Each structure stands twice: as structure tokens, then as C-alpha cells.
Short mmCIF file of N, CA and C in Angstrom, two decimals:
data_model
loop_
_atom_site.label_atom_id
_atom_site.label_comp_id
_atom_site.label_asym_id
_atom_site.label_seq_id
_atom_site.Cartn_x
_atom_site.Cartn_y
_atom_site.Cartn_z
N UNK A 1 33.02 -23.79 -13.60
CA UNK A 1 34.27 -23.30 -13.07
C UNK A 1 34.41 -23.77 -11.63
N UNK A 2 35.76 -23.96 -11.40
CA UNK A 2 35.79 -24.68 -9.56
C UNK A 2 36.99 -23.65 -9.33
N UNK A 3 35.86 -22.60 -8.43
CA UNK A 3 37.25 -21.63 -8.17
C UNK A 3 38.11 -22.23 -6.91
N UNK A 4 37.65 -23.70 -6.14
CA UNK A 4 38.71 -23.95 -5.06
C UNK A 4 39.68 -24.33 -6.12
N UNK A 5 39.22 -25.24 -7.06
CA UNK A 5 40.89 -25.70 -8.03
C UNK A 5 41.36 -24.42 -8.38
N UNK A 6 41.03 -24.03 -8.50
CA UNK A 6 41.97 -22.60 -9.23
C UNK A 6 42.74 -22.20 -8.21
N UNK A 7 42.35 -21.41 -6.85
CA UNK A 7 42.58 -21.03 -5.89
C UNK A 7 43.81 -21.94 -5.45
N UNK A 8 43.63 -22.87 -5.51
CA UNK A 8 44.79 -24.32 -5.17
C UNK A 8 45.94 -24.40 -5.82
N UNK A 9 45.53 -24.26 -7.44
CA UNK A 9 46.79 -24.09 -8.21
C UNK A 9 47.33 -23.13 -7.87
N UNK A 10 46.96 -21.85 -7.98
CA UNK A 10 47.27 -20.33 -7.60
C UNK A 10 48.68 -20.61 -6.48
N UNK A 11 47.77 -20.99 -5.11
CA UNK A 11 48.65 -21.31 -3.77
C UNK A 11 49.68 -21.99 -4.76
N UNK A 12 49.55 -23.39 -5.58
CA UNK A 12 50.49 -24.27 -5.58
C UNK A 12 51.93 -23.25 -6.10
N UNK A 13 51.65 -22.72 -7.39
CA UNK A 13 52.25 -22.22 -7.74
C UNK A 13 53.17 -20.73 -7.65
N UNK A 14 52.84 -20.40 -6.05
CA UNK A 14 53.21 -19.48 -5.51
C UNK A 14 54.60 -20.33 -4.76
N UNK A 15 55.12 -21.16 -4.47
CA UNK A 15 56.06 -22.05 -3.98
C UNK A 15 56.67 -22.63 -4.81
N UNK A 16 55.85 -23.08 -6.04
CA UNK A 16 56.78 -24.15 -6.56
C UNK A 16 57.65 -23.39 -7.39
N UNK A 17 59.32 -24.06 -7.25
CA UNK A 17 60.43 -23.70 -8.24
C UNK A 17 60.03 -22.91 -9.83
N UNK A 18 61.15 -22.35 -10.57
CA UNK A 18 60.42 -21.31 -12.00
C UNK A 18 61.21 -22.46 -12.54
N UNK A 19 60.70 -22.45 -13.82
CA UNK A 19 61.58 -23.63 -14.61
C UNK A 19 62.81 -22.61 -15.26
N UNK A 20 63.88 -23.17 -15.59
CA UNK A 20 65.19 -22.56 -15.70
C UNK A 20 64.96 -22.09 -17.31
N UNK A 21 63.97 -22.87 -18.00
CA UNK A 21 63.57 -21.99 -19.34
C UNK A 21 62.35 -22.05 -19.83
N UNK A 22 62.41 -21.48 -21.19
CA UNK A 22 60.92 -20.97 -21.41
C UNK A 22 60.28 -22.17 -22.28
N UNK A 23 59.05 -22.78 -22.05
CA UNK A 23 58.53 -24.02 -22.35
C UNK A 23 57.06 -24.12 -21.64
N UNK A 24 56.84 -25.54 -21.96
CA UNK A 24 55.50 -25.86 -21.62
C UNK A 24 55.32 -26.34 -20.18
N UNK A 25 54.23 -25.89 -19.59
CA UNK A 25 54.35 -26.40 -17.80
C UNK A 25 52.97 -27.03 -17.89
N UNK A 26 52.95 -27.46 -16.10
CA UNK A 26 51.50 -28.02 -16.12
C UNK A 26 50.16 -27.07 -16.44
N UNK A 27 49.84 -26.86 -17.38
CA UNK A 27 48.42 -26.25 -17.96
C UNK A 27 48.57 -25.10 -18.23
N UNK A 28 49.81 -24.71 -18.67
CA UNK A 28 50.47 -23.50 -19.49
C UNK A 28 52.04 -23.42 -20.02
N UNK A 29 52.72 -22.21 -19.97
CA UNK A 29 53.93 -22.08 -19.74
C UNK A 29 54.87 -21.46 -18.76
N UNK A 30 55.74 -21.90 -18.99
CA UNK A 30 56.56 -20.82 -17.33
C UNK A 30 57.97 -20.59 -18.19
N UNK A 31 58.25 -20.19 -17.23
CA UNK A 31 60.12 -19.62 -17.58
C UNK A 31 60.66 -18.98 -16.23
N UNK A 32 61.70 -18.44 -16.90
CA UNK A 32 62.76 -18.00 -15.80
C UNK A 32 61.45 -16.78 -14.80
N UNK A 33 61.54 -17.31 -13.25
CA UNK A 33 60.80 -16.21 -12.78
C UNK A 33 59.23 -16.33 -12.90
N UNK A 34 58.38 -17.13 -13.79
CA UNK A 34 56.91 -17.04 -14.33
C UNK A 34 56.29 -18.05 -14.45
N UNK A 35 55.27 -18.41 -14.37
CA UNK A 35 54.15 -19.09 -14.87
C UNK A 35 52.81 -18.64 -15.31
N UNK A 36 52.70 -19.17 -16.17
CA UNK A 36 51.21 -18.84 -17.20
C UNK A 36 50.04 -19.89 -17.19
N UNK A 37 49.03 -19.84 -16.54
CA UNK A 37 48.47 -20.96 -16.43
C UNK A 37 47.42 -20.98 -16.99
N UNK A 38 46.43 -21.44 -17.87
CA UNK A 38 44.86 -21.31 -18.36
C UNK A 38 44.41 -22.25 -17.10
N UNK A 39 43.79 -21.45 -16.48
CA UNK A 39 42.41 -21.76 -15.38
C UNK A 39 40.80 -22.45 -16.45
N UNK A 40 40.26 -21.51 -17.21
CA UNK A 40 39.05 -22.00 -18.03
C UNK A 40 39.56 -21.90 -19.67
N UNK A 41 38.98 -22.63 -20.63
CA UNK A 41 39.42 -22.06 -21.94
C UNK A 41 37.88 -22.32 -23.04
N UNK A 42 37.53 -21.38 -23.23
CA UNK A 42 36.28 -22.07 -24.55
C UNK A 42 37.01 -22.92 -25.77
N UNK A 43 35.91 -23.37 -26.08
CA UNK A 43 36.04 -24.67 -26.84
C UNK A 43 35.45 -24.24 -28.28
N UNK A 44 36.04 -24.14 -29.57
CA UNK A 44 35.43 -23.54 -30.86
C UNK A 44 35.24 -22.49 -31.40
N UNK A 45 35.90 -21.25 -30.73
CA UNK A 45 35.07 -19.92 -30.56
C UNK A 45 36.61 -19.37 -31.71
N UNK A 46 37.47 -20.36 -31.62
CA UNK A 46 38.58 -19.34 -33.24
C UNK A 46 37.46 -19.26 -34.28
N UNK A 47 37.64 -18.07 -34.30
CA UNK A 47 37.21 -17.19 -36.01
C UNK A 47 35.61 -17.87 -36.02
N UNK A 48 35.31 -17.87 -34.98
CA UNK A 48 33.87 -18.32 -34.94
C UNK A 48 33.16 -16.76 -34.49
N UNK A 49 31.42 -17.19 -34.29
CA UNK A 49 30.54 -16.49 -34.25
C UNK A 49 30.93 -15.47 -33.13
N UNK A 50 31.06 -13.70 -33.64
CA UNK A 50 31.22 -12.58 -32.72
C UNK A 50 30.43 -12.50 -31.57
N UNK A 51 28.70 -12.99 -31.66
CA UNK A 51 27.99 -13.02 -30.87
C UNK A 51 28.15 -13.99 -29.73
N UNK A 52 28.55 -15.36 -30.17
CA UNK A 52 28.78 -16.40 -28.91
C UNK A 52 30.21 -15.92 -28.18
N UNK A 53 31.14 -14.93 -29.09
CA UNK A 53 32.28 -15.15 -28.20
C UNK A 53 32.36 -13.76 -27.56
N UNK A 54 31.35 -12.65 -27.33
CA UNK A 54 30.77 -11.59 -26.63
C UNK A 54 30.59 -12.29 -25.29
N UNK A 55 29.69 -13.01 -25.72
CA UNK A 55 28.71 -13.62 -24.16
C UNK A 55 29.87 -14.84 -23.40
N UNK A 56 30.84 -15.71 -24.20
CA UNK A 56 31.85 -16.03 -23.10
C UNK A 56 32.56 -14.87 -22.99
N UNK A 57 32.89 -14.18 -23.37
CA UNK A 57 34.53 -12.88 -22.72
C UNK A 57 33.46 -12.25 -21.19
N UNK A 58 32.19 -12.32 -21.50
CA UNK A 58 31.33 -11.52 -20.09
C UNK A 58 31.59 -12.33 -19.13
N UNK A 59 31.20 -13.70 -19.28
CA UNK A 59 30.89 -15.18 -18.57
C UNK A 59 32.53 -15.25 -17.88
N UNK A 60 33.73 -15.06 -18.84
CA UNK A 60 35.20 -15.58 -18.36
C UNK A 60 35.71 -13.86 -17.56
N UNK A 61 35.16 -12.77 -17.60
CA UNK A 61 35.16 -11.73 -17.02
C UNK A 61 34.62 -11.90 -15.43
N UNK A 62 33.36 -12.81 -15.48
CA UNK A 62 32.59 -13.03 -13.67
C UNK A 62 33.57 -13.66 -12.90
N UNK A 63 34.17 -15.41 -14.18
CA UNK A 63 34.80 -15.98 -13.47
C UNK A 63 36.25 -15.36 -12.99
N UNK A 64 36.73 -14.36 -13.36
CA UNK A 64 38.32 -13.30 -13.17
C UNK A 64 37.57 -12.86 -11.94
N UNK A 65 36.49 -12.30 -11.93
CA UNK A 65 36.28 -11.71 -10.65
C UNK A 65 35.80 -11.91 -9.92
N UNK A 66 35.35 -12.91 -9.87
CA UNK A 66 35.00 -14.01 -8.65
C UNK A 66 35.96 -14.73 -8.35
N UNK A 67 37.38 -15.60 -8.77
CA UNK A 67 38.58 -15.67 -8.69
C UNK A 67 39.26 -14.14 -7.74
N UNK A 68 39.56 -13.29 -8.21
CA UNK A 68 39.46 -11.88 -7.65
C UNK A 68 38.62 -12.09 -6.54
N UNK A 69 37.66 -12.09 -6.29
CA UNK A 69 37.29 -11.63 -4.70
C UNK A 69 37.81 -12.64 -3.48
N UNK A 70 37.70 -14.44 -3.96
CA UNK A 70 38.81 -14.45 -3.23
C UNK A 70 39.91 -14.07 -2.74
N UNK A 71 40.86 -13.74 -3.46
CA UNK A 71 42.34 -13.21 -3.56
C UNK A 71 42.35 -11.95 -3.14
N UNK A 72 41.18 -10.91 -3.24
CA UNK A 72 41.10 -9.89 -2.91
C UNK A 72 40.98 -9.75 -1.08
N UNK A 73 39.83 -10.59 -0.85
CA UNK A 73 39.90 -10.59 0.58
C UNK A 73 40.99 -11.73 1.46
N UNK A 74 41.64 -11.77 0.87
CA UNK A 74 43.63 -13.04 1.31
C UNK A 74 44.27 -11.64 1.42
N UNK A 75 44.59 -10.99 -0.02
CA UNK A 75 45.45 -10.48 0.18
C UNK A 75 45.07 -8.62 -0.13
N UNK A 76 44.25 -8.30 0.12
CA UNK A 76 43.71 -7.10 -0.46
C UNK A 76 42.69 -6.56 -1.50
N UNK A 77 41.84 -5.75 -1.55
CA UNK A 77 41.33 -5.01 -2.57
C UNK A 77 42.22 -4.34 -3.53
N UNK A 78 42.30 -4.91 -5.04
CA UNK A 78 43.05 -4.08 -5.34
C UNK A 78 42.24 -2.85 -6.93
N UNK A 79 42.70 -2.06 -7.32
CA UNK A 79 42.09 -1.38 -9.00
C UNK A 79 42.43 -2.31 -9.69
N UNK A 80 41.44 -2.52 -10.89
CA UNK A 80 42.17 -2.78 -12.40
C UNK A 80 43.34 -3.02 -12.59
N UNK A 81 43.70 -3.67 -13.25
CA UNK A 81 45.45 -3.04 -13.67
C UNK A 81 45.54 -3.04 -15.44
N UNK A 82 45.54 -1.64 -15.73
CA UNK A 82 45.44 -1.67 -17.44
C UNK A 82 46.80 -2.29 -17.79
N UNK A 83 46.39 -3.24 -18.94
CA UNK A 83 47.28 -3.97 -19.86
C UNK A 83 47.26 -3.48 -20.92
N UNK A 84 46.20 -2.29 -21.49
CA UNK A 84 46.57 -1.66 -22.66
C UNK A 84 47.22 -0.74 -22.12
N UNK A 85 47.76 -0.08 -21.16
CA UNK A 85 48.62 1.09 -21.19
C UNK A 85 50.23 0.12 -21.62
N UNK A 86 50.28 -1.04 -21.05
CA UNK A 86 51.89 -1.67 -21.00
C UNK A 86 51.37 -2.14 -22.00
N UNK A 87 50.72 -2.65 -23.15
CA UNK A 87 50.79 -2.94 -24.34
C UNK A 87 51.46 -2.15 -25.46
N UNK A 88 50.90 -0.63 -25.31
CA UNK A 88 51.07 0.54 -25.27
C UNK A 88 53.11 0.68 -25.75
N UNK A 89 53.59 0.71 -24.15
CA UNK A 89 54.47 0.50 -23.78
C UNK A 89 55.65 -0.20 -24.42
N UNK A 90 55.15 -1.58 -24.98
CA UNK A 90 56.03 -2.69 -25.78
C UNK A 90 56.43 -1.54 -26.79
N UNK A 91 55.75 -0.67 -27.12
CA UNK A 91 56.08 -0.16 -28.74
C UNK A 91 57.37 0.56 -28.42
N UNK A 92 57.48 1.05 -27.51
CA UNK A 92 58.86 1.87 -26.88
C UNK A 92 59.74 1.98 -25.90
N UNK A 93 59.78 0.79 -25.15
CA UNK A 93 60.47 0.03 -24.17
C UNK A 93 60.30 -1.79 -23.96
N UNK A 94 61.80 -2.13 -23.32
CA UNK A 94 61.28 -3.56 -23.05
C UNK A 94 60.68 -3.95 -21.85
N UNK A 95 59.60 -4.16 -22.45
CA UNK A 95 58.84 -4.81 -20.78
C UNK A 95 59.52 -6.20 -20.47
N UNK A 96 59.46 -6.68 -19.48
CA UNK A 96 59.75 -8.03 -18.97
C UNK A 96 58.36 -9.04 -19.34
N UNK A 97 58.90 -10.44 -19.71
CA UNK A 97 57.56 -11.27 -19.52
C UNK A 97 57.74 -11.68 -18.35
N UNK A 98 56.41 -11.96 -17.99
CA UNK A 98 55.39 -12.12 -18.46
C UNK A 98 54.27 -11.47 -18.83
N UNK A 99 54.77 -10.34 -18.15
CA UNK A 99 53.72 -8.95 -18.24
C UNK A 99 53.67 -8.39 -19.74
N UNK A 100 54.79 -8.63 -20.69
CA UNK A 100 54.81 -7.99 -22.49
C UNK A 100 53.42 -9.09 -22.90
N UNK A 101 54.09 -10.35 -22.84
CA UNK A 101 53.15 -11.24 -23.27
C UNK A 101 51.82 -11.65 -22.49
N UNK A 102 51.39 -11.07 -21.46
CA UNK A 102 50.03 -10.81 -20.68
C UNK A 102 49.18 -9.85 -21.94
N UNK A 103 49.77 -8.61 -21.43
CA UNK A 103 49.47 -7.57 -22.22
C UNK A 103 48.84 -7.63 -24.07
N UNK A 104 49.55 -8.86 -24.50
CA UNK A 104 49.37 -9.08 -25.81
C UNK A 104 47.99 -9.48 -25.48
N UNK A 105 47.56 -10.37 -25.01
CA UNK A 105 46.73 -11.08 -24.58
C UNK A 105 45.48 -10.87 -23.57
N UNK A 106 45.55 -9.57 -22.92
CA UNK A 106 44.45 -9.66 -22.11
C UNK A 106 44.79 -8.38 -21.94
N UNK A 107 43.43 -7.24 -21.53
CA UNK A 107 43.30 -6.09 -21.48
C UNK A 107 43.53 -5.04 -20.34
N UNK A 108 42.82 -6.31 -19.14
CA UNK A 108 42.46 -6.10 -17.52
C UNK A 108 43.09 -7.01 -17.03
N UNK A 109 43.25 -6.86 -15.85
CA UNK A 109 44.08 -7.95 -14.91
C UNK A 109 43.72 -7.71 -13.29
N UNK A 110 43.14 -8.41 -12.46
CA UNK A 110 42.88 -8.41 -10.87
C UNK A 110 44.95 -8.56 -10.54
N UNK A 111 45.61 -8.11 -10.02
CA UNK A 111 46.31 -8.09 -9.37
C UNK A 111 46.89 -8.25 -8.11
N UNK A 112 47.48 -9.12 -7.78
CA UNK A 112 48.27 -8.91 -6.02
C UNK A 112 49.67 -9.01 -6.37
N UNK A 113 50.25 -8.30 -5.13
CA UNK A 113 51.63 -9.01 -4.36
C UNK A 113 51.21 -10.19 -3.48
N UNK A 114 51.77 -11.34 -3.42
CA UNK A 114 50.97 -12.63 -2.84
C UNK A 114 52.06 -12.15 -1.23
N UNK A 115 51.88 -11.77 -0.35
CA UNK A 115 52.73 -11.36 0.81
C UNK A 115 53.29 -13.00 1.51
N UNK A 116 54.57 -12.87 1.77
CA UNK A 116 55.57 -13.48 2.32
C UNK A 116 56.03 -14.91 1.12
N UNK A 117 55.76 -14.73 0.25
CA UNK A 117 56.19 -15.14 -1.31
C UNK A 117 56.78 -14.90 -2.28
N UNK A 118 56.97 -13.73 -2.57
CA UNK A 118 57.92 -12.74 -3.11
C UNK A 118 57.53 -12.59 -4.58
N UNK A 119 55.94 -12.94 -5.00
CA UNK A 119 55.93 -13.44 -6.27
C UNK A 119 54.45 -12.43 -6.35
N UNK A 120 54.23 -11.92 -7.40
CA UNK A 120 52.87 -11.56 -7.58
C UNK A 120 52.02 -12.39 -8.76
N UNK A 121 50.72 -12.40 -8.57
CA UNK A 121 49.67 -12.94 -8.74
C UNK A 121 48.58 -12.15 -10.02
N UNK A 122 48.36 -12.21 -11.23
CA UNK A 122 47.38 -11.41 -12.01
C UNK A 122 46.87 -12.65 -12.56
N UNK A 123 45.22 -12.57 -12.50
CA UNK A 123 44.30 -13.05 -13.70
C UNK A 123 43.68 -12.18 -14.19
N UNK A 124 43.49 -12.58 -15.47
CA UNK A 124 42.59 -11.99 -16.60
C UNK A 124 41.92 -12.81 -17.56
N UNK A 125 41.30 -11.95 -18.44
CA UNK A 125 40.47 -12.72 -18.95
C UNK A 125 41.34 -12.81 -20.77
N UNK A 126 41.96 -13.73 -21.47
CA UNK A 126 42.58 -13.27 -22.86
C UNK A 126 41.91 -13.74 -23.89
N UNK A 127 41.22 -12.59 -24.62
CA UNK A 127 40.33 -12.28 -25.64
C UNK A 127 40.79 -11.15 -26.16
N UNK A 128 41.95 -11.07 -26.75
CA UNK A 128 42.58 -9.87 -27.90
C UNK A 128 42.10 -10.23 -29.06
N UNK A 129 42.71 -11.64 -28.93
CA UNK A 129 43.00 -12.15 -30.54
C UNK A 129 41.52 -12.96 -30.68
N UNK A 130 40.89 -12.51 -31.97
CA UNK A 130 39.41 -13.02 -32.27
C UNK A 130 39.69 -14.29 -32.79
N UNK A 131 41.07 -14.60 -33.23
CA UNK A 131 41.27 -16.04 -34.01
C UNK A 131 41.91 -17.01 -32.76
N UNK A 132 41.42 -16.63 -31.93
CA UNK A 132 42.10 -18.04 -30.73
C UNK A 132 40.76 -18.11 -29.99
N UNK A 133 40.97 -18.77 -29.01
CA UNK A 133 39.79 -19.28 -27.60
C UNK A 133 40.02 -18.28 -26.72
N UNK A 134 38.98 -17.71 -26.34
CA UNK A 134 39.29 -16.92 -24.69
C UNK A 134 39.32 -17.43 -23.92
N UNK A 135 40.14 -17.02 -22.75
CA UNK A 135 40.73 -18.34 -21.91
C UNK A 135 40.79 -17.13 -20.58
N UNK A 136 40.84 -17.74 -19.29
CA UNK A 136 40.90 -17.41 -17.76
C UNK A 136 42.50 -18.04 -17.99
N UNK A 137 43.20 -16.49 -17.70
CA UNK A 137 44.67 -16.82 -17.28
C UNK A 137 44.89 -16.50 -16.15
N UNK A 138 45.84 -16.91 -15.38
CA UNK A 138 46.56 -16.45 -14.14
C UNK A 138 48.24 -17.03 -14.23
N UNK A 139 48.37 -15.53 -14.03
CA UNK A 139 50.00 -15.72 -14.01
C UNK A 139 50.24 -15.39 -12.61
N UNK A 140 51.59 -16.16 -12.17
CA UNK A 140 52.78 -15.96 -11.36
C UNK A 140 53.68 -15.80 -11.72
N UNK A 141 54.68 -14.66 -10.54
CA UNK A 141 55.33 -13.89 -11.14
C UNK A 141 56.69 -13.30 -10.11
N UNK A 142 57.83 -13.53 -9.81
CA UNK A 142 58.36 -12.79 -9.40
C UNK A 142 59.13 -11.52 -10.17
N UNK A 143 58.19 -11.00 -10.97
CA UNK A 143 59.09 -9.82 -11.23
C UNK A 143 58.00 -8.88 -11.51
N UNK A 144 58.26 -7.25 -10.52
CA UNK A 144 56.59 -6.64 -10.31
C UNK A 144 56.09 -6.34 -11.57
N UNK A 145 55.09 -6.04 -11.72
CA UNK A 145 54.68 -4.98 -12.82
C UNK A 145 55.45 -4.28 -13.08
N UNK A 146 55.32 -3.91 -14.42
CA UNK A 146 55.68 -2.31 -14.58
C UNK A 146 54.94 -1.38 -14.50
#
């Protein structure tokens, strides 16, 4: 993992323009307001062995929070931010994406407001679904949490 590239994209994508619709961007997707980016992704682990894909979700958990302690000491210490409560949520209100479709996807999230940007900042780690790759996401975001 090269948390300066990450860290870099992060910055990049705290400035750069939202694309006017929803589609494929550089090393994810974006849309109106968002970007979705895979930072790390395992390689083989759909509908593969429970045991190997335990020990990456731990491994892509260090790298969220080691990502996180940068960002933490830029822009703050922040809690958790549960994604099963707004998962929760989808069942009886509309959440906004990127945060509905975070939520599908990842449990925990390190969080900021990125200050004098207007955009906030969550990685996590997305390992819901046992039939895909777990992957280091980080989204940008101008529209807060819910």
C-alpha cells in the first residue's frame, strides 16, 4: 500500500470538478457532487476461501486506518462513523449517494469535513458482499452525511 498515493489522490480529488453524471472515473465512479475511488482491491477472493478473505478485510482495515491517521492529524480525530445504522435507514428513507451506496458496501468509515473545500472525505474498508473483492474505498463528497 503507498499511503502518499492515496493521500495525493484524496487532496487531488478534493478540487477537482464532480462529473455532471453518474459513470466511470479515474479508479472508480463519481457523479453529481461524488467520487468513489478504490485505493487497494484483492485479487480472487469472489466466492473464494472465508479464511483468506478474514485475514485481507483485517489487513484492508490497518490500511483505512493508517490512511485515517493521516487525515486524522490534517484535519482532526474523528469516531467511527456506522454505515450499518444508514444502511438501516435505506429501508425507510432516501439517503443521498454516495453515502446509500457506501453503506451497501462497507460497515465503518474514518470520516472528515476536508476544511476550506466544502467536500467531505470517508474511507472504508468494502467487504459486505462475500461474492466480490474487498477493496479500500474513499469517497468524496459534497453532500454531508446523514
Amino acid at each position: 500500500m503507498n499511503i502518499a498515493q492515496h493521500l495525493a489522490l484524496i487532496d487531488e480529488l478534493c478540487f477537482r470538478p464532480f462529473p455532471a453524471e453518474h459513470g466511470p472515473s479515474d479508479g472508480g465512479t463519481g457523479g453529481p457532487g461524488h467520487f468513489v475511488v478504490v485505493l487497494e482491491s484483492s485479487h480472487g477472493l469472489r466466492g473464494g476461501d472465508q479464511g483468506e478473505r478474514g485475514v485481507t478485510v483485517d489487513q484492508y482495515q490497518k490500511y483505512r486506518d493508517a490512511v485515517g491517521e493521516r487525515l486524522g492529524a490534517r484535519w482532526g480525530e474523528t469516531d467511527p462513523y456506522n454505515l450499518d445504522t444508514v444502511l438501516l435507514r435505506t429501508e425507510r428513507e432516501e439517503i443521498p449517494e454516495p453515502w446509500a451506496g457506501l453503506s451497501a458496501r462497507a460497515r465503518v468509515a474514518c470520516l472528515w469535513e476536508a476544511e476550506g473545500t466544502g467536500r467531505w472525505i470517508a474511507v472504508a474498508v468494502a467487504d459486505r458482499d462475500t461474492e466480490d473483492e474487498v477493496q479500500l474505498l474513499a469517497v468524496v463528497t459534497e453532500t454531508a452525511p446523514p
